[in-house]
């Protein structure tokens, strides 16, 4: 992967064993965990996002996206500081058999200072079929609409944001005619 995905994009797994499986990070928003705030997140602003796996292949896969830190990594701000991940409030995917033509979704809660939430980097690295997988990466920010990076006249006239910067980077690195 040369460039990160923008929050809202689907990422297809390319390897032969995982072909037909895809993942998406989406629905980033300010939120309060259902179980209440964790004491370690005092003074921080909570966000939530969803991680959805879709199986478009003919065989089932076991998805394991749980509370271990190597599965979900959230970085915020220009310098990529670690965000607090609320492992007790998050809904994870643990040893789930994802059958063909089905989806499964996890809801992850993270917290950081409000000023740093304008730029968010999320890396998802689950275990699939008991093997660790490559960590795909998404970028976005609180207040950035998921559709704002799509090619449209409104995206080109929008004020500069992380999503617009990602769009310009992708346009600049794409081969001619792509």
Tab-separated table of N, CA, C and O in Angstrom, residues 5-6 18 37 39 42 57 71 85 94 129 143 148 153:
chain	number	residue	atom	x	y	z
A	5	UNK	N	-5.676	4.854	3.292
A	5	UNK	CA	-7.083	5.000	2.947
A	5	UNK	C	-7.620	6.223	3.674
A	5	UNK	O	-7.104	6.604	4.715
A	6	UNK	N	-8.679	6.804	3.152
A	6	UNK	CA	-9.383	7.878	3.824
A	6	UNK	C	-10.521	7.217	4.596
A	6	UNK	O	-11.121	6.252	4.112
A	18	UNK	N	-6.903	-14.691	1.430
A	18	UNK	CA	-7.856	-13.715	1.954
A	18	UNK	C	-8.605	-12.957	0.859
A	18	UNK	O	-9.353	-12.022	1.167
A	37	UNK	N	-17.194	7.186	31.099
A	37	UNK	CA	-15.802	7.564	30.838
A	37	UNK	C	-14.852	6.759	31.711
A	37	UNK	O	-15.125	6.508	32.875
A	39	UNK	N	-11.476	6.510	33.880
A	39	UNK	CA	-10.723	7.484	34.686
A	39	UNK	C	-9.436	7.934	34.003
A	39	UNK	O	-8.983	9.060	34.195
A	42	UNK	N	-9.558	11.214	31.709
A	42	UNK	CA	-10.003	12.465	32.314
A	42	UNK	C	-9.430	13.657	31.534
A	42	UNK	O	-8.233	13.724	31.266
A	57	UNK	N	-16.017	-13.723	-0.364
A	57	UNK	CA	-15.445	-14.946	-0.924
A	57	UNK	C	-16.405	-16.110	-0.702
A	57	UNK	O	-17.488	-15.942	-0.147
A	71	UNK	N	-3.795	-4.889	17.656
A	71	UNK	CA	-4.865	-4.993	16.671
A	71	UNK	C	-5.400	-3.642	16.214
A	71	UNK	O	-5.795	-3.488	15.074
A	85	UNK	N	-7.163	4.279	23.995
A	85	UNK	CA	-8.206	3.391	23.473
A	85	UNK	C	-8.916	2.771	24.656
A	85	UNK	O	-8.294	2.107	25.490
A	94	UNK	N	-14.211	-10.964	18.434
A	94	UNK	CA	-13.328	-11.980	18.995
A	94	UNK	C	-13.680	-13.351	18.424
A	94	UNK	O	-14.796	-13.842	18.620
A	129	UNK	N	-7.967	-15.968	10.511
A	129	UNK	CA	-7.682	-17.405	10.452
A	129	UNK	C	-6.437	-17.731	11.287
A	129	UNK	O	-5.559	-18.480	10.861
A	143	UNK	N	-14.751	16.080	12.416
A	143	UNK	CA	-15.326	17.193	11.678
A	143	UNK	C	-15.117	17.104	10.179
A	143	UNK	O	-15.644	17.911	9.434
A	148	UNK	N	-16.093	13.919	1.856
A	148	UNK	CA	-15.485	15.175	1.396
A	148	UNK	C	-14.253	14.966	0.542
A	148	UNK	O	-13.778	15.898	-0.069
A	153	UNK	N	-17.251	18.973	-7.125
A	153	UNK	CA	-16.930	20.390	-7.108
A	153	UNK	C	-16.893	20.918	-5.687
A	153	UNK	O	-16.137	21.830	-5.387
